[in-house]
PDB file of N, CA and C in Angstrom:
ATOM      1  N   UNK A   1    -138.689  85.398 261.200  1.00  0.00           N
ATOM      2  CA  UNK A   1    -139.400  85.098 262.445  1.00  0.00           C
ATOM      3  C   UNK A   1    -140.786  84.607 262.105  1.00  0.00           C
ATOM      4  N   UNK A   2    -141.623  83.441 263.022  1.00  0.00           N
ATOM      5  CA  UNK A   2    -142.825  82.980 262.632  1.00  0.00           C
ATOM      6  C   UNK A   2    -143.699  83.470 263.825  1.00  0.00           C
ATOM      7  N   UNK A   3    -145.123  83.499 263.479  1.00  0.00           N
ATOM      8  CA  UNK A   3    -145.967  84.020 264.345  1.00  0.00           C
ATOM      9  C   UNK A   3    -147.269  84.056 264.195  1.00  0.00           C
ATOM     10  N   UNK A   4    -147.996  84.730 265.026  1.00  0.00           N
ATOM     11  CA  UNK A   4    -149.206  85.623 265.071  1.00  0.00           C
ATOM     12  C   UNK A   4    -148.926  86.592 263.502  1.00  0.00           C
ATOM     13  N   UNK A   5    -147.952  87.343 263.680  1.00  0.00           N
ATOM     14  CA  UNK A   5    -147.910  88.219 262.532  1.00  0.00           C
ATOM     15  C   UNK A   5    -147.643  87.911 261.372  1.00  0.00           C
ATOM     16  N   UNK A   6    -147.289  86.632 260.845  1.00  0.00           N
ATOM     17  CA  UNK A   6    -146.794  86.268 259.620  1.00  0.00           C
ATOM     18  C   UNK A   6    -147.578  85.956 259.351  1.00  0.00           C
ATOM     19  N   UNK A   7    -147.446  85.591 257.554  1.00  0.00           N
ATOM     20  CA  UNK A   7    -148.588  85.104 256.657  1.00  0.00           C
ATOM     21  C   UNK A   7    -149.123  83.464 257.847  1.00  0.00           C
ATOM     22  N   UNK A   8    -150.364  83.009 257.336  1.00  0.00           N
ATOM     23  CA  UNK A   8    -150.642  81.989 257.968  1.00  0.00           C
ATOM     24  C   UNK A   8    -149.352  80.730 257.811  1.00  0.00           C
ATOM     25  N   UNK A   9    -148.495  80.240 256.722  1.00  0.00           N
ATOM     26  CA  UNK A   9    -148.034  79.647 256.282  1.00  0.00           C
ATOM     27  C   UNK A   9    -146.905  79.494 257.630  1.00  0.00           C
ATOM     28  N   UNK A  10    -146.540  80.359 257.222  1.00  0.00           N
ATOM     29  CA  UNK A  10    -145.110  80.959 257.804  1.00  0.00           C
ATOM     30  C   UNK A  10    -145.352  80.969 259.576  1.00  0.00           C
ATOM     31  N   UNK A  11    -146.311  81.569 259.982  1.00  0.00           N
ATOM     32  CA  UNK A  11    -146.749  81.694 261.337  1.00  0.00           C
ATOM     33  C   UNK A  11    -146.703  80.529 261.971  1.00  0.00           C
ATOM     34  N   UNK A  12    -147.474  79.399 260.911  1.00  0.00           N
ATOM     35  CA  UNK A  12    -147.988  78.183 262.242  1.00  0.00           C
ATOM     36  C   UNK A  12    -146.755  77.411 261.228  1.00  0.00           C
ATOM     37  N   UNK A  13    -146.134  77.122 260.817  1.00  0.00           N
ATOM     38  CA  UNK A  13    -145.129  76.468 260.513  1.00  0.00           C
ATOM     39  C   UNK A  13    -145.733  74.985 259.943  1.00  0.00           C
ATOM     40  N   UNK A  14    -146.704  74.708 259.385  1.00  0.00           N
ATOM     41  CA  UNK A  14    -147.393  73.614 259.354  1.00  0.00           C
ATOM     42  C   UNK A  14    -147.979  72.823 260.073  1.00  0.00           C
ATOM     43  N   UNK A  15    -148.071  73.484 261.630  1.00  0.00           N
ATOM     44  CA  UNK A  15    -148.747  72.584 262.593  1.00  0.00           C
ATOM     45  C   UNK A  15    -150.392  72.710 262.437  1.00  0.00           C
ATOM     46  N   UNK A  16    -150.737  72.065 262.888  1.00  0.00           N
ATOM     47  CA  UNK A  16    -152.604  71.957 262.497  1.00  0.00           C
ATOM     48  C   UNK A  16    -153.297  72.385 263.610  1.00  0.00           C
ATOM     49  N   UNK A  17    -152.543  72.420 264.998  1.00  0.00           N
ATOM     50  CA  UNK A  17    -153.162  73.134 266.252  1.00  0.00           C
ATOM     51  C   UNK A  17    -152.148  74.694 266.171  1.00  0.00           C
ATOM     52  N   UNK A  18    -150.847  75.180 265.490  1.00  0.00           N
ATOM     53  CA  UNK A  18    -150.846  76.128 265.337  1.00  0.00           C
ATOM     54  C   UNK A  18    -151.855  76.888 264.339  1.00  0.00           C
ATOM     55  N   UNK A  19    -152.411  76.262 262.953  1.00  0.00           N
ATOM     56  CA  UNK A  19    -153.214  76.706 262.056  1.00  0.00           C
ATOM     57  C   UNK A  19    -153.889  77.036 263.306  1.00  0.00           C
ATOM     58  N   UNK A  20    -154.975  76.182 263.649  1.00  0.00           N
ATOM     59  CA  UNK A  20    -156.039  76.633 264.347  1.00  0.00           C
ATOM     60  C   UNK A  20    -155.981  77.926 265.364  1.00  0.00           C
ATOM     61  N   UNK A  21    -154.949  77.918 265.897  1.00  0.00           N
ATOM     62  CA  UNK A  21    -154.708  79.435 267.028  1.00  0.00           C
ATOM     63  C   UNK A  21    -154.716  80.309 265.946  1.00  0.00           C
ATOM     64  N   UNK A  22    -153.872  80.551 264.702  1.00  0.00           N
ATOM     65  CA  UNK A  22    -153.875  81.465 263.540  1.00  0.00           C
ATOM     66  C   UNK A  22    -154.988  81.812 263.250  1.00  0.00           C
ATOM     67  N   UNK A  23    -155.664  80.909 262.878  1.00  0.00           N
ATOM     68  CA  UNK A  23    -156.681  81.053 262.573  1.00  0.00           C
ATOM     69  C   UNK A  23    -158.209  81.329 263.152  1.00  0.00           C
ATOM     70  N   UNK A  24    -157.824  81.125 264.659  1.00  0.00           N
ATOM     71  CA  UNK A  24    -158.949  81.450 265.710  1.00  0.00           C
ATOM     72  C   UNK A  24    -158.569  83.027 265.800  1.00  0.00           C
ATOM     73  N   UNK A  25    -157.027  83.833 265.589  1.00  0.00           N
ATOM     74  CA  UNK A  25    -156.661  84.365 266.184  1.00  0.00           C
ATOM     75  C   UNK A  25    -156.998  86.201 265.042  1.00  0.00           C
ATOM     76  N   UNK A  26    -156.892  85.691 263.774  1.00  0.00           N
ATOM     77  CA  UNK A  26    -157.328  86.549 263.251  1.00  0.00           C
ATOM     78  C   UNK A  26    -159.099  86.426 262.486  1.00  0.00           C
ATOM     79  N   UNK A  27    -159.602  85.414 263.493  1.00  0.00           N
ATOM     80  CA  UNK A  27    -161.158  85.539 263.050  1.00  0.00           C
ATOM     81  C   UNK A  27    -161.744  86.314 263.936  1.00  0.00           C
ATOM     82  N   UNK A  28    -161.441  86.545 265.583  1.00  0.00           N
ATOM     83  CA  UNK A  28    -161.621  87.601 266.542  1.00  0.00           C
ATOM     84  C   UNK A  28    -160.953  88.994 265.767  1.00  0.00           C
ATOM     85  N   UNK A  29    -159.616  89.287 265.320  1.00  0.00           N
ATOM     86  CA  UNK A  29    -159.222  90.598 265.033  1.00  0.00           C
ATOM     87  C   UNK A  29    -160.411  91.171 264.109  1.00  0.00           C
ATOM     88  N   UNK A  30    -160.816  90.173 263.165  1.00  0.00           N
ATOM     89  CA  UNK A  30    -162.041  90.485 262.314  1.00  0.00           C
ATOM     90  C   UNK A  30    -162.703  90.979 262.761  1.00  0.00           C
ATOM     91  N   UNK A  31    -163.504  89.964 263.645  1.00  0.00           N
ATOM     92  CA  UNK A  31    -164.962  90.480 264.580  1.00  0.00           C
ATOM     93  C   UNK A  31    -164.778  91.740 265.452  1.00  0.00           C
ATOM     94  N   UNK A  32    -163.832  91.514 265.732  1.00  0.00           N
ATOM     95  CA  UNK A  32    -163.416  92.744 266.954  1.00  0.00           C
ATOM     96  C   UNK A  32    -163.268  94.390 265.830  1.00  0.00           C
ATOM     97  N   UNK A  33    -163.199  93.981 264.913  1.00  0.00           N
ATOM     98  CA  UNK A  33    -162.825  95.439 264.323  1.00  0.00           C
ATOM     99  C   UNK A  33    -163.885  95.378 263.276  1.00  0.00           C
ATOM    100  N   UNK A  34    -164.905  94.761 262.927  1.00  0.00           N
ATOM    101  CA  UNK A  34    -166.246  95.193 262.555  1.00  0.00           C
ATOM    102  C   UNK A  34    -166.942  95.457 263.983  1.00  0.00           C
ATOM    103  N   UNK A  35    -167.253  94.584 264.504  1.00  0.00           N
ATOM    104  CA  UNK A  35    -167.896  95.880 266.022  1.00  0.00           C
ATOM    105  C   UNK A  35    -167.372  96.775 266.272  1.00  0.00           C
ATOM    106  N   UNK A  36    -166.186  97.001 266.108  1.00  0.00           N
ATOM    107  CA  UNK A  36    -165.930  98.504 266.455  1.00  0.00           C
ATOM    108  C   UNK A  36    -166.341  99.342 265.592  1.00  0.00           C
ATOM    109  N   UNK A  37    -166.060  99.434 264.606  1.00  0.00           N
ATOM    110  CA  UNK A  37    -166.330 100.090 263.485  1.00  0.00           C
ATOM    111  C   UNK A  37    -168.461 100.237 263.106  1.00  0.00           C
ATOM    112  N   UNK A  38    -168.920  99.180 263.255  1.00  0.00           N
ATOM    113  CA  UNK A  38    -170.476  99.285 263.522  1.00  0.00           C
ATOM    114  C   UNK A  38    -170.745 100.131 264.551  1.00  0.00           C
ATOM    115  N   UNK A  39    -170.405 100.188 265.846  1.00  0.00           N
ATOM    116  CA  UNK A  39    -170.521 100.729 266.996  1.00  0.00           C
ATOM    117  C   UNK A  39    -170.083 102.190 267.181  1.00  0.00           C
ATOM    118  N   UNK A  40    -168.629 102.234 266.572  1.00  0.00           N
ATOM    119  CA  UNK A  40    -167.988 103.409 266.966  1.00  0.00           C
ATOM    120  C   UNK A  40    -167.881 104.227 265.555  1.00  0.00           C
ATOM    121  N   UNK A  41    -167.865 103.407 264.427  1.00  0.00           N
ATOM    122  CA  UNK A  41    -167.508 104.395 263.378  1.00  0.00           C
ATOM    123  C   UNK A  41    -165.712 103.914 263.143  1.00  0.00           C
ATOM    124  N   UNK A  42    -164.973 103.922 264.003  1.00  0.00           N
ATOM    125  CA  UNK A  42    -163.671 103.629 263.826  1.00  0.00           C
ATOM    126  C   UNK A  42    -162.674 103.494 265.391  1.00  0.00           C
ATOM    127  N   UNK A  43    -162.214 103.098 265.190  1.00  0.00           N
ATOM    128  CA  UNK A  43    -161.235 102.554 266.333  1.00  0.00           C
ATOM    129  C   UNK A  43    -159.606 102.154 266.040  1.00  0.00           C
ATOM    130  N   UNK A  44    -158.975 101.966 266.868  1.00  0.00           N
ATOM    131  CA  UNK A  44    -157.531 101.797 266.307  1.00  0.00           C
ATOM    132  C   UNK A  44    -157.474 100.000 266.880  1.00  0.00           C
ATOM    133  N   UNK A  45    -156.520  99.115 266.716  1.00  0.00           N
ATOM    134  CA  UNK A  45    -155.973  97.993 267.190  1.00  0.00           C
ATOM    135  C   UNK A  45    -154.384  98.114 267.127  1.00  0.00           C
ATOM    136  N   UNK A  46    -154.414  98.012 268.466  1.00  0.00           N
ATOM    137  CA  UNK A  46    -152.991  97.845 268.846  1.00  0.00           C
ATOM    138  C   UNK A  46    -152.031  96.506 268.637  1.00  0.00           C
ATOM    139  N   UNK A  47    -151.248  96.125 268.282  1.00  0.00           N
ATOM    140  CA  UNK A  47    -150.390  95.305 268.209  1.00  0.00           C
ATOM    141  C   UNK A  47    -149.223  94.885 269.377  1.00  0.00           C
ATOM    142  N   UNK A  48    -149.728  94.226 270.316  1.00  0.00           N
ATOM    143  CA  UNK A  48    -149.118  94.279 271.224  1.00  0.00           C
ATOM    144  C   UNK A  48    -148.717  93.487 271.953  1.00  0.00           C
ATOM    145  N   UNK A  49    -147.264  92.820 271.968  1.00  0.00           N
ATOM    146  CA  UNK A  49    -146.878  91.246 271.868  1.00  0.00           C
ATOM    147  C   UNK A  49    -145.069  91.417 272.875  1.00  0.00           C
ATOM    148  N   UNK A  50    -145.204  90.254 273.435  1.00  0.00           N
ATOM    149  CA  UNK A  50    -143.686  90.227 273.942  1.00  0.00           C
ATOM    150  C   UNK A  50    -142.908  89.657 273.726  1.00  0.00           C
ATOM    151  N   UNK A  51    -141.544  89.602 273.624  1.00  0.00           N
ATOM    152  CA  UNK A  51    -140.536  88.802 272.755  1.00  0.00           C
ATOM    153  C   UNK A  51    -139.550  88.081 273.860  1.00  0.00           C
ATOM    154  N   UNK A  52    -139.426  86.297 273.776  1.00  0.00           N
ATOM    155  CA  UNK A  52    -138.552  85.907 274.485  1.00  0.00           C
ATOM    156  C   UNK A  52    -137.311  86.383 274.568  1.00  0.00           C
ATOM    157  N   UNK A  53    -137.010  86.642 273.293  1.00  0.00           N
ATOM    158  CA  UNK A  53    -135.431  86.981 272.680  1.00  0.00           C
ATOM    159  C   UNK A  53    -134.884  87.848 273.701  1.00  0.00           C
ATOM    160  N   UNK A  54    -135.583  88.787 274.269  1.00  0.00           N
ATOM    161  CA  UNK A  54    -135.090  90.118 275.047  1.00  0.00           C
ATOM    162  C   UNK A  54    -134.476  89.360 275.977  1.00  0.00           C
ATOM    163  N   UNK A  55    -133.064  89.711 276.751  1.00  0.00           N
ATOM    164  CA  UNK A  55    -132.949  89.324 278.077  1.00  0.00           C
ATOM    165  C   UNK A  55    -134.258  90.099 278.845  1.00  0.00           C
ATOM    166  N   UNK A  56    -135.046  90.962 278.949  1.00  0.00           N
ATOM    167  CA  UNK A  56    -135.529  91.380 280.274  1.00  0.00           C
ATOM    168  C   UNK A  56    -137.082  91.667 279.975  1.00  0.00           C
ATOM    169  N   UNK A  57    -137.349  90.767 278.952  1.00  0.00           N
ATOM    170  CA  UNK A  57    -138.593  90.528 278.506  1.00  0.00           C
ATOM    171  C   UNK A  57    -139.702  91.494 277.759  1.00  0.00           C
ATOM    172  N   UNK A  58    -139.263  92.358 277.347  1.00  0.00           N
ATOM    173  CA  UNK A  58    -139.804  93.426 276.855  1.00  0.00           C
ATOM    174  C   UNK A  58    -141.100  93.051 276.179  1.00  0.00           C
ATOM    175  N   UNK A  59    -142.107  94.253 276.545  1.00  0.00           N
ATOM    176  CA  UNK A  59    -143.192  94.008 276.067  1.00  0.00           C
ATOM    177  C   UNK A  59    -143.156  95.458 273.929  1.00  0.00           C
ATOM    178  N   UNK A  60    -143.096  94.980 273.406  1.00  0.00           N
ATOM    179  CA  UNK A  60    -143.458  95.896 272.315  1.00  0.00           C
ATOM    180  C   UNK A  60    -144.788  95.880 271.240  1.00  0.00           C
ATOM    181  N   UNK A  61    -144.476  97.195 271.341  1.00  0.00           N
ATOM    182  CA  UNK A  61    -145.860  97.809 270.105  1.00  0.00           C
ATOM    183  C   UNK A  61    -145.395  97.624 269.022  1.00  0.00           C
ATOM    184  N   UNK A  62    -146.245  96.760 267.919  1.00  0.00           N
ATOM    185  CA  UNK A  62    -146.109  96.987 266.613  1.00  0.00           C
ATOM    186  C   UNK A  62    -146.527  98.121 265.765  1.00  0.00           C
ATOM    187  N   UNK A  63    -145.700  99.213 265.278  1.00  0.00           N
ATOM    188  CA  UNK A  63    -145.766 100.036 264.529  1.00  0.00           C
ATOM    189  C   UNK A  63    -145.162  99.989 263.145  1.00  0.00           C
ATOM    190  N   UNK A  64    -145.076  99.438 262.513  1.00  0.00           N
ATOM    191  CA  UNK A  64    -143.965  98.784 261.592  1.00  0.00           C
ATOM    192  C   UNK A  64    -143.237 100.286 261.113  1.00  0.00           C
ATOM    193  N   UNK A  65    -142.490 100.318 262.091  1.00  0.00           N
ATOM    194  CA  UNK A  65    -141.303 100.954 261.787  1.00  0.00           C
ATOM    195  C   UNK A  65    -140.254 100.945 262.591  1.00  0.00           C
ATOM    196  N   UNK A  66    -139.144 100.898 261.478  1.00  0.00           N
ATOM    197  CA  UNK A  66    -137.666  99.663 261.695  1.00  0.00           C
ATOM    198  C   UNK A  66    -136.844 100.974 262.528  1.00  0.00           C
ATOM    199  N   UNK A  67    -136.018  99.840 263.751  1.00  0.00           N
ATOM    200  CA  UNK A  67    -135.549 100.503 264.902  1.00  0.00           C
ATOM    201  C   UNK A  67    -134.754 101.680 264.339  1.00  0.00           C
ATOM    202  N   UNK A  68    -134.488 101.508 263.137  1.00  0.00           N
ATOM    203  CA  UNK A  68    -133.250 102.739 262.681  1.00  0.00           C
ATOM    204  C   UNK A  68    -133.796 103.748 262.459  1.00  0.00           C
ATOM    205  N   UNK A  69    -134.719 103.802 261.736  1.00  0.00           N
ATOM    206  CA  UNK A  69    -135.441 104.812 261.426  1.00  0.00           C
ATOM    207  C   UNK A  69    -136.245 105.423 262.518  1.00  0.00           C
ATOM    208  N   UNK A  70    -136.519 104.849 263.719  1.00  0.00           N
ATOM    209  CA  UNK A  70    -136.736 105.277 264.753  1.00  0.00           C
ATOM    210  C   UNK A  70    -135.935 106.376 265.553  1.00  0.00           C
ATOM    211  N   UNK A  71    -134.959 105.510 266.020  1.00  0.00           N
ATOM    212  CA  UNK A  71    -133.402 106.138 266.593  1.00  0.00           C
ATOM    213  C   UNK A  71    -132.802 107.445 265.974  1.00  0.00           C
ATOM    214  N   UNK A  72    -133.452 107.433 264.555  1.00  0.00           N
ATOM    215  CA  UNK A  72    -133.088 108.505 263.575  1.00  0.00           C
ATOM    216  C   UNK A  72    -133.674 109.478 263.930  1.00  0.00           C
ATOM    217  N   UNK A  73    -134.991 108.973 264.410  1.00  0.00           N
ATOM    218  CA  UNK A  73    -136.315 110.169 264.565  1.00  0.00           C
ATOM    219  C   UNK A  73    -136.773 110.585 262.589  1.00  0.00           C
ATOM    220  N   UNK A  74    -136.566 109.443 262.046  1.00  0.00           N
ATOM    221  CA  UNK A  74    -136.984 109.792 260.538  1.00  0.00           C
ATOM    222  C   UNK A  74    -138.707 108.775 260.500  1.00  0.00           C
ATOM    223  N   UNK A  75    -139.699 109.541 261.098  1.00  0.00           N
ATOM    224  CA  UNK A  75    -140.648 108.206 261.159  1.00  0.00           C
ATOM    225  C   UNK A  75    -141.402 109.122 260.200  1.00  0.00           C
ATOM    226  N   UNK A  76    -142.389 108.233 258.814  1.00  0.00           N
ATOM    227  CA  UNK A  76    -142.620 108.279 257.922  1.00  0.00           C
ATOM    228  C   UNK A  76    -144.357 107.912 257.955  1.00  0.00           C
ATOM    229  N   UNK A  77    -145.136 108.884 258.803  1.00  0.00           N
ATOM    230  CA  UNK A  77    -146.475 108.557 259.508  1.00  0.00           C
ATOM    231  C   UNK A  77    -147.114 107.477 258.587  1.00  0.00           C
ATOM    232  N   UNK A  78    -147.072 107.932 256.647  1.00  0.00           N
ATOM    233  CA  UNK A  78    -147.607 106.967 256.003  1.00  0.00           C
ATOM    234  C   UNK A  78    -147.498 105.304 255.605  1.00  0.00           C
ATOM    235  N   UNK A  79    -146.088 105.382 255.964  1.00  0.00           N
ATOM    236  CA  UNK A  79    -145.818 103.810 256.321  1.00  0.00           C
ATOM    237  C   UNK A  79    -145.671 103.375 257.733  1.00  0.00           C
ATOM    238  N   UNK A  80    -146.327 103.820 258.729  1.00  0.00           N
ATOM    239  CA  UNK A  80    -146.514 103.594 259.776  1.00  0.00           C
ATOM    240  C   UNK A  80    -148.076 103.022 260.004  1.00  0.00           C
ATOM    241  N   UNK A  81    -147.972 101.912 261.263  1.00  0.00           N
ATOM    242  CA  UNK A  81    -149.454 101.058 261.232  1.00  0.00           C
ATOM    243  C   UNK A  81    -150.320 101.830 262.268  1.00  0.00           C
ATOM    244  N   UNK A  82    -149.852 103.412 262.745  1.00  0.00           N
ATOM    245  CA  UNK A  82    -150.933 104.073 263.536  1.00  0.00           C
ATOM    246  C   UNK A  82    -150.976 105.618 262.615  1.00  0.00           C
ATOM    247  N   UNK A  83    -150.622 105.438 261.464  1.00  0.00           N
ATOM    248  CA  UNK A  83    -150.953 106.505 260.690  1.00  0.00           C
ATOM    249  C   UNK A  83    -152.316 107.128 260.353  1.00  0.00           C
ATOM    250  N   UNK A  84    -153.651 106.337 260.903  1.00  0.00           N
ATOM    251  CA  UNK A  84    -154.947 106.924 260.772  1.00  0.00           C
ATOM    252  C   UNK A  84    -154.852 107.843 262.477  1.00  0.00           C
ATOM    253  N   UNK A  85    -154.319 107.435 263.398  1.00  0.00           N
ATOM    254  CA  UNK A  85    -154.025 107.988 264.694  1.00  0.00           C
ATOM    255  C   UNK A  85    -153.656 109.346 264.493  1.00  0.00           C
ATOM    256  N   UNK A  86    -152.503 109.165 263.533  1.00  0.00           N
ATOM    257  CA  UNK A  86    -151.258 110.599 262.980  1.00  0.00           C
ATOM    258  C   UNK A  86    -152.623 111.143 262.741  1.00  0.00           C
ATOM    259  N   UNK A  87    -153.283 111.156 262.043  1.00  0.00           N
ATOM    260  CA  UNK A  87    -154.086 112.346 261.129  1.00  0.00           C
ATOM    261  C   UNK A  87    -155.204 112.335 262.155  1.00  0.00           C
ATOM    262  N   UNK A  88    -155.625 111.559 262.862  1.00  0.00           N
ATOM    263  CA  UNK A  88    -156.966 112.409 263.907  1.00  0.00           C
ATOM    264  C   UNK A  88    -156.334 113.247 265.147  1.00  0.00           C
ATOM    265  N   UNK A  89    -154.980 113.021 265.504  1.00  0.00           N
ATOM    266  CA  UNK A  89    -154.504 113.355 266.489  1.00  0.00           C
ATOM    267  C   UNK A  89    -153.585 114.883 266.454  1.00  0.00           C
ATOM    268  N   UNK A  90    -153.617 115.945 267.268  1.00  0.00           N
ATOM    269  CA  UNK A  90    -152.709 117.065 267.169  1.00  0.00           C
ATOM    270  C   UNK A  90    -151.896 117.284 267.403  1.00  0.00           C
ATOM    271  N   UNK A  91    -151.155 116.054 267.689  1.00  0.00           N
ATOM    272  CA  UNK A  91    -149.818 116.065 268.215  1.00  0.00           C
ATOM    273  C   UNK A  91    -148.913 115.477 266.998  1.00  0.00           C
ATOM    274  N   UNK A  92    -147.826 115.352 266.670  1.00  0.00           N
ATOM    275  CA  UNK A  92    -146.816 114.915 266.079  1.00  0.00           C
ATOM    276  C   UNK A  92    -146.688 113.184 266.119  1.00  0.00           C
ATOM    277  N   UNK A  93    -146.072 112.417 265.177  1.00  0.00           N
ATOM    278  CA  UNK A  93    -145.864 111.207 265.180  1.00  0.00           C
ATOM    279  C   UNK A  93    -145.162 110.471 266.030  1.00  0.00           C
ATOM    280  N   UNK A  94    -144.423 111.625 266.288  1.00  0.00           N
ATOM    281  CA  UNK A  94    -143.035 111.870 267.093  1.00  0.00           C
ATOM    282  C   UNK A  94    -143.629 111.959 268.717  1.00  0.00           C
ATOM    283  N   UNK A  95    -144.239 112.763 268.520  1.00  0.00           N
ATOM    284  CA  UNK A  95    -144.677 113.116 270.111  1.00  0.00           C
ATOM    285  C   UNK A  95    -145.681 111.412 270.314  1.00  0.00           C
ATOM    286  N   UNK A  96    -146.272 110.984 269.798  1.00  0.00           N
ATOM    287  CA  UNK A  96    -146.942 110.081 270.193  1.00  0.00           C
ATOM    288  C   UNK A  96    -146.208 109.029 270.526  1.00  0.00           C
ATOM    289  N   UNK A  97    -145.010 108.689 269.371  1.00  0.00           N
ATOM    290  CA  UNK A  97    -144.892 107.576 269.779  1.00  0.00           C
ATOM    291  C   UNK A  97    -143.771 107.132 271.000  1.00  0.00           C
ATOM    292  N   UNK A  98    -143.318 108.962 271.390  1.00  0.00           N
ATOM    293  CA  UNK A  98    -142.323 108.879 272.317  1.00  0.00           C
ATOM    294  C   UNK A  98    -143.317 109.559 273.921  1.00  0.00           C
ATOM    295  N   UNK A  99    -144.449 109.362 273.624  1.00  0.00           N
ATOM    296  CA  UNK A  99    -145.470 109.468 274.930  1.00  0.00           C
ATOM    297  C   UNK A  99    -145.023 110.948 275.335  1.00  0.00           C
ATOM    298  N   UNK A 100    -144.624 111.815 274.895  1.00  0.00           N
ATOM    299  CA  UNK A 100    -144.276 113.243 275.249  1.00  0.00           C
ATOM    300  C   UNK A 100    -145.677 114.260 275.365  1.00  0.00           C
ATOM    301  N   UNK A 101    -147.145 113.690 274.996  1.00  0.00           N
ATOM    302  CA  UNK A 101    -147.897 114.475 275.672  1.00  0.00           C
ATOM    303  C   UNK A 101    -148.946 113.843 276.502  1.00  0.00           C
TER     304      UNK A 101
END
């Protein structure tokens, strides 16, 4: 799959107005997460994107962790992309990411 999330290469597929969105697109994630971090000390960024593919349009969170291992309930906080969350938070990985508190 190409995107926002893929290497630049891969994302804009060689277009020169996709480069540029790529590239507009992670020069804000930059900025946006040194001000936070100047300001706040630390902050999280959410990943949060919708997929045509769905029939019913689903909006999803990127957590990079694969649907199986989900479904399993085997989630692995350290290879997970809200694992600084896991450790400030008192709830479970589990509980968070299934909104249970």
């Amino acid at each position: 799959s190409s995107g926002i999330n893929a290497e630049r290469e891969e994302g804009s597929q060689g277009i020169g107005s996709a480069e540029r969105m790529w590239d507009t697109y992670h020069y804000y994630i930059d900025y946006f997460r040194k001000q936070i971090t100047s300001y706040r000390g630390s902050g999280i960024v959410f990943d949060i994107h919708g997929y045509s593919s769905h029939k019913d349009n689903w909006i999803e969170l990127g957590y990079l962790i694969y649907r199986s291992d989900l479904n399993a309930r085997k989630i692995v906080s350290s290879k997970s992309s809200i694992r600084s969350l896991d450790r400030r938070s008192p709830y479970s990985i589990t509980q968070l990411l299934q909104s249970s508190v």
